[in-house]
mmCIF file of C-alpha atoms in Angstrom:
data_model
loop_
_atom_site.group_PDB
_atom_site.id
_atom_site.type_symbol
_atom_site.label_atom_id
_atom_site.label_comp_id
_atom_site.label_asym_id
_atom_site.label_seq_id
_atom_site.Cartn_x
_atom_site.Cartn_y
_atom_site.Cartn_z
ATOM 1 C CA UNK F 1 -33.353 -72.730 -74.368
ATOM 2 C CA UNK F 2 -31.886 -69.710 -73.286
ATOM 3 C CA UNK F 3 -33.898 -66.735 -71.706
ATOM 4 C CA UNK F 4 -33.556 -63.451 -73.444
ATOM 5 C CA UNK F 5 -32.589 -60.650 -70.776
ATOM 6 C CA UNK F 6 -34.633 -58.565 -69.281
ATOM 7 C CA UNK F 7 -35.477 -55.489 -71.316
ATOM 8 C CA UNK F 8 -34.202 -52.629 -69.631
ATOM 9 C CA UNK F 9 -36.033 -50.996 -67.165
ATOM 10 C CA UNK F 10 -36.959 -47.396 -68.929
ATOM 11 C CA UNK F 11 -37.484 -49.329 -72.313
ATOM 12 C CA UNK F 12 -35.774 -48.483 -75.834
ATOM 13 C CA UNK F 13 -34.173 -45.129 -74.320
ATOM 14 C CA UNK F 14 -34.283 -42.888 -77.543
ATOM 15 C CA UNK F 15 -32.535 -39.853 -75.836
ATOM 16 C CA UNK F 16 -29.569 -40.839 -74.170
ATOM 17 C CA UNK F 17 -28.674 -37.328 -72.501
ATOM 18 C CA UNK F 18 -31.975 -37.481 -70.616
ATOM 19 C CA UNK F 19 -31.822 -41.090 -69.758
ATOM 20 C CA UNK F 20 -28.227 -39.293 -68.010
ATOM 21 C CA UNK F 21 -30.015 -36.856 -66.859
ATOM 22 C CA UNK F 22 -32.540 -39.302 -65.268
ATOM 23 C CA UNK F 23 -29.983 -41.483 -63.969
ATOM 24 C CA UNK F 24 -28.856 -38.385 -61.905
ATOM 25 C CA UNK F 25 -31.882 -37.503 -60.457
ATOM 26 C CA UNK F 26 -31.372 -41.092 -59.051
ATOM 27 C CA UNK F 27 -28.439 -40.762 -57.238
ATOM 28 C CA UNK F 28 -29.548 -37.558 -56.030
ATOM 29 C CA UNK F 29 -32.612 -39.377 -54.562
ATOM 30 C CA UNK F 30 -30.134 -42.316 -53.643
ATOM 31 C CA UNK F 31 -31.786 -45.127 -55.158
ATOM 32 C CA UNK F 32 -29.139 -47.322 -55.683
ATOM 33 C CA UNK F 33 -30.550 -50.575 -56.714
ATOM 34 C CA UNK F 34 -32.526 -48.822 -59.156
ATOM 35 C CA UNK F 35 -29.460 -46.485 -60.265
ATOM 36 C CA UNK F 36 -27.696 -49.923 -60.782
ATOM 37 C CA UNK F 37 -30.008 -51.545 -63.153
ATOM 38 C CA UNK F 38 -30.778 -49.273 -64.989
ATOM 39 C CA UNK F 39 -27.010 -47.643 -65.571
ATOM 40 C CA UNK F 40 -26.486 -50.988 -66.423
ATOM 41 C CA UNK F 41 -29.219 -50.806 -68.864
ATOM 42 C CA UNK F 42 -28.154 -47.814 -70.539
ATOM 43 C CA UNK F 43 -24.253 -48.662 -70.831
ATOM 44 C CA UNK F 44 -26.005 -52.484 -72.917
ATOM 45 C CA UNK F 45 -28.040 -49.714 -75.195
ATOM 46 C CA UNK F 46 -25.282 -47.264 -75.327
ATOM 47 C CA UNK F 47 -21.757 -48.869 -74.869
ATOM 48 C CA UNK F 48 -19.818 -45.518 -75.938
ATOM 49 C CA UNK F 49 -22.535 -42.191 -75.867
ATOM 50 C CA UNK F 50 -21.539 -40.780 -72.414
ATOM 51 C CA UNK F 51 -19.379 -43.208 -71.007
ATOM 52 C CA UNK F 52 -17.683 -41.257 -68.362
ATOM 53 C CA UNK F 53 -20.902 -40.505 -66.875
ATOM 54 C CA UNK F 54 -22.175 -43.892 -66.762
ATOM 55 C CA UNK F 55 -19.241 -45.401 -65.646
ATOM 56 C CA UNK F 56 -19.586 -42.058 -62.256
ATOM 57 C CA UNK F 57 -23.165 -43.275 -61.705
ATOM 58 C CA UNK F 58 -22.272 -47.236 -61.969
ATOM 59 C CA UNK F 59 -19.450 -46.589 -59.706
ATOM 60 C CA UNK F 60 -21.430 -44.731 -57.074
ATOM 61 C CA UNK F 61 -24.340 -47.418 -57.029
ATOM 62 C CA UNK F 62 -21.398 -49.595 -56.372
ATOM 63 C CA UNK F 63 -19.876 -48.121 -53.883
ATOM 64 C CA UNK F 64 -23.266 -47.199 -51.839
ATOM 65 C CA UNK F 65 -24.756 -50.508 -52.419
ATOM 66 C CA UNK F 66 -21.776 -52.312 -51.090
ATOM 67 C CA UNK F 67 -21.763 -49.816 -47.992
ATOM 68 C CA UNK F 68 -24.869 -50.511 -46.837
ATOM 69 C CA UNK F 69 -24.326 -54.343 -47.425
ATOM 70 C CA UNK F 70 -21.468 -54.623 -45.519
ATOM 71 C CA UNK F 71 -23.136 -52.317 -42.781
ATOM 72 C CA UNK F 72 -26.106 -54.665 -42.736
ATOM 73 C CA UNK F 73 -25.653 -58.379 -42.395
ATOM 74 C CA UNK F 74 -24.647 -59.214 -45.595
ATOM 75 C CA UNK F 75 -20.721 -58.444 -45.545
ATOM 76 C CA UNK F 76 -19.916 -61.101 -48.254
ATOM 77 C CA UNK F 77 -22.438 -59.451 -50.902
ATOM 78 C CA UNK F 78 -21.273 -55.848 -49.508
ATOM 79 C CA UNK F 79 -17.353 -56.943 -50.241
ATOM 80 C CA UNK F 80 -18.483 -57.891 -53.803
ATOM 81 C CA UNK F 81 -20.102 -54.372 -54.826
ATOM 82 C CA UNK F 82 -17.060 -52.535 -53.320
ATOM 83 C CA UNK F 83 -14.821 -54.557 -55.758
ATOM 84 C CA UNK F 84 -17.355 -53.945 -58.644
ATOM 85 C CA UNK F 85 -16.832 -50.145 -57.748
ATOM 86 C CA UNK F 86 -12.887 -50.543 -57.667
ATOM 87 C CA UNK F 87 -12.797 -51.785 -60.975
ATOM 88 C CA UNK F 88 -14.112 -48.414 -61.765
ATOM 89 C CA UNK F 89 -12.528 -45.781 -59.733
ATOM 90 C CA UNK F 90 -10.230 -46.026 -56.641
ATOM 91 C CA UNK F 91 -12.500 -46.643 -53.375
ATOM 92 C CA UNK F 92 -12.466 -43.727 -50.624
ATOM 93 C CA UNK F 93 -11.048 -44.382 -47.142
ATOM 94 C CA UNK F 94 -13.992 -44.925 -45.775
ATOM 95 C CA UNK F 95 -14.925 -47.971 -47.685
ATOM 96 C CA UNK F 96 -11.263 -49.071 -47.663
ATOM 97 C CA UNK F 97 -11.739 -49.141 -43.542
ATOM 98 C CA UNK F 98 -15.062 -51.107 -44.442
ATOM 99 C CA UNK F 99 -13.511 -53.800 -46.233
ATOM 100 C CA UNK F 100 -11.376 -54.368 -43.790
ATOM 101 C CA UNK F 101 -13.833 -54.381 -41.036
ATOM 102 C CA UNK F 102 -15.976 -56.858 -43.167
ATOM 103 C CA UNK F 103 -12.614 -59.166 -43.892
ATOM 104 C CA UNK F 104 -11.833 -59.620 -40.466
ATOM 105 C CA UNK F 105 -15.498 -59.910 -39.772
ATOM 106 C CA UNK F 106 -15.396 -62.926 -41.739
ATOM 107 C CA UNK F 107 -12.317 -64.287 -40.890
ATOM 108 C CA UNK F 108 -13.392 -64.918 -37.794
ATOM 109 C CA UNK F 109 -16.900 -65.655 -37.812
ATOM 110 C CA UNK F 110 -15.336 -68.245 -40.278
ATOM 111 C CA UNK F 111 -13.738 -70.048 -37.606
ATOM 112 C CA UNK F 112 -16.187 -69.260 -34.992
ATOM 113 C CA UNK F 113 -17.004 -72.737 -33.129
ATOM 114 C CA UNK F 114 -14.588 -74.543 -35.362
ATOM 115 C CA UNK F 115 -11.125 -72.751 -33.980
ATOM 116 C CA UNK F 116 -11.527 -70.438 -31.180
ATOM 117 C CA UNK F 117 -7.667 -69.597 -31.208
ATOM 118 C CA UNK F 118 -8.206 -68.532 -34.932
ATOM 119 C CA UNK F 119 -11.339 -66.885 -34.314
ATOM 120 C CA UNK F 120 -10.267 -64.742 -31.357
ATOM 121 C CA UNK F 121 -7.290 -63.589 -33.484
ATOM 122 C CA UNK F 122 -9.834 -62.068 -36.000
ATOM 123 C CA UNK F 123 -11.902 -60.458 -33.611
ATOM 124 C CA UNK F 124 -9.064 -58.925 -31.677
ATOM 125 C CA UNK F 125 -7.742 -57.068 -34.416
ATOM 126 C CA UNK F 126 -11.991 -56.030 -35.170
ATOM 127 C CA UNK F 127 -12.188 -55.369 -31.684
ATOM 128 C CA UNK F 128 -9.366 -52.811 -31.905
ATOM 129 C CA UNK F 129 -10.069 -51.309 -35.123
ATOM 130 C CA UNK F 130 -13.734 -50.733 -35.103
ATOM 131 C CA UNK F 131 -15.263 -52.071 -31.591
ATOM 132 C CA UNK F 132 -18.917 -50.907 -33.190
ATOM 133 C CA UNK F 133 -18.804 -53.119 -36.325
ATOM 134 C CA UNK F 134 -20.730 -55.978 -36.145
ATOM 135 C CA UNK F 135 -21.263 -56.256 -32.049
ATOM 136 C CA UNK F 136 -16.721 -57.550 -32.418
ATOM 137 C CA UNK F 137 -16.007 -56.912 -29.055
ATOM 138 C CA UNK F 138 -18.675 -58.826 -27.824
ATOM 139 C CA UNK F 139 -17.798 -61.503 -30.206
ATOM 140 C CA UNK F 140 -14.968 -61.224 -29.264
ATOM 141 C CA UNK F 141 -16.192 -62.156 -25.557
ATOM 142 C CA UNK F 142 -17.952 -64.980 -26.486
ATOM 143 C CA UNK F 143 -14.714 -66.734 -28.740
ATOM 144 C CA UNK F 144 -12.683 -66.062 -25.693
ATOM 145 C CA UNK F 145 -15.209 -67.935 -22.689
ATOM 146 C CA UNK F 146 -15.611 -70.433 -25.307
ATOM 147 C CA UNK F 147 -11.640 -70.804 -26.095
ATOM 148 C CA UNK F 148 -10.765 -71.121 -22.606
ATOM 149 C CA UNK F 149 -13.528 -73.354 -21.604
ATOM 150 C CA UNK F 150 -11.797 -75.464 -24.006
ATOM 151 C CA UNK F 151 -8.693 -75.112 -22.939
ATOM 152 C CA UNK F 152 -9.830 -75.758 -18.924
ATOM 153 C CA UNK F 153 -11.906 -78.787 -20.361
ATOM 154 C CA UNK F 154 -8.545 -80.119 -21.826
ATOM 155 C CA UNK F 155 -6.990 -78.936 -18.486
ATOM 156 C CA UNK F 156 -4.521 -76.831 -19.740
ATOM 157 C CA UNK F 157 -4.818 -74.449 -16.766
ATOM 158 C CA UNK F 158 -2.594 -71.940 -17.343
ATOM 159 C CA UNK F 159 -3.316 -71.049 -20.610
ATOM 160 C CA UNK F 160 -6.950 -70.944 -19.972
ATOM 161 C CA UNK F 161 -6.136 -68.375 -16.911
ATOM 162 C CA UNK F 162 -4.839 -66.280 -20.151
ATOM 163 C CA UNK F 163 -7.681 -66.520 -21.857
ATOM 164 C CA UNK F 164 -10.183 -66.314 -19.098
ATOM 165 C CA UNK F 165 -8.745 -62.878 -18.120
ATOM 166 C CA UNK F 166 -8.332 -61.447 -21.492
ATOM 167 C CA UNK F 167 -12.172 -62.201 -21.722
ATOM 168 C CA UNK F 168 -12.978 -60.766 -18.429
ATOM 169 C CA UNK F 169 -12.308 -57.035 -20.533
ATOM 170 C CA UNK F 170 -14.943 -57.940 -22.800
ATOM 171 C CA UNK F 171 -17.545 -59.986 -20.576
ATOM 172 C CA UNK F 172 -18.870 -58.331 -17.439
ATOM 173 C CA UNK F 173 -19.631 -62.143 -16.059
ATOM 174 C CA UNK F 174 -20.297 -63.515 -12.677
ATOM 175 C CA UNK F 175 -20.232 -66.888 -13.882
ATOM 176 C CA UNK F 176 -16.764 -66.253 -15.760
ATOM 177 C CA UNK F 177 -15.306 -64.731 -12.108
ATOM 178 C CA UNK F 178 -16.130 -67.866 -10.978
ATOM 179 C CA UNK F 179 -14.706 -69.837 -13.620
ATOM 180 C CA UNK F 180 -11.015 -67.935 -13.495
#
């Protein structure tokens, strides 16, 4: 049997210009999960009665909510709001440069202990872009000790010199002077 949906969260709105007006007040206060449901429970009520406003106030939970997901550690969900908010409205540059940040977080981390090569090309391009996101560059560190300990393991000695020194910029190591 299927469950009904939820009721929305104000109720049977009978005034749909305060319920706008109410919705406002919380994206002033930035509650943006809250803004989110209950925009969405408004547009259900009210599919064409102020539909340029909903759509702002949908569009900004969006965009904040996926912001502070892909900030936080859950990129994947984070990517997913931003292109909820796109659908809407163009994004800013801002959380352009954060979906790219969060792609090429997940690139590599994708490949992380599977394919160092791979991985390393991710994070170098992170690394570059935005060093802060995500700890990349020392990511980036780790990929690279790890890729050329498999390289030395496989004795490919030269190559592994590459690597080894590349990873000396990011790793302030004793143990990886040693190694190269």
């Amino acid at each position: 049997t299927a469950t009904p949906e939820q009721s929305p969260t104000p109720g049977h709105i009978t005034n749909p210009q305060s319920e706008i007006q109410r919705l406002r007040r919380l994206a002033a206060r930035e509650q943006w999960e809250q803004l989110l449901t209950d925009t969405k429970s408004y547009l259900r009520q009210f599919p064409n009665v102020e539909r340029q406003a909903a759509n702002e106030l949908l569009y900004e939970a969006y965009l904040n909510i996926g912001i502070q997901q892909v900030e936080g550690s859950t990129p994947e969900l984070g990517l997913y709001y931003l292109e909820q908010a796109e659908e809407l409205k163009a994004l800013p540059l801002e959380a352009e440069e954060y979906r790219f940040w969060a792609s090429l977080y997940l690139q590599g981390i994708s490949f992380y202990g599977v394919n160092w090569d791979a991985s390393a090309y991710y994070f170098r391009d992170l690394c570059l872009s935005a060093p802060f996101y995500q700890n990349a560059c020392s990511l980036l560190g780790e990929v690279l000790v790890s890729y050329g300990d498999q390289l030395a393991i496989s004795q490919d000695w030269c190559p592994a010199q590459q690597v080894y020194q590349e990873a000396r910029q990011q790793v302030n190591s004793g143990t990886l002077h040693t190694t190269l």
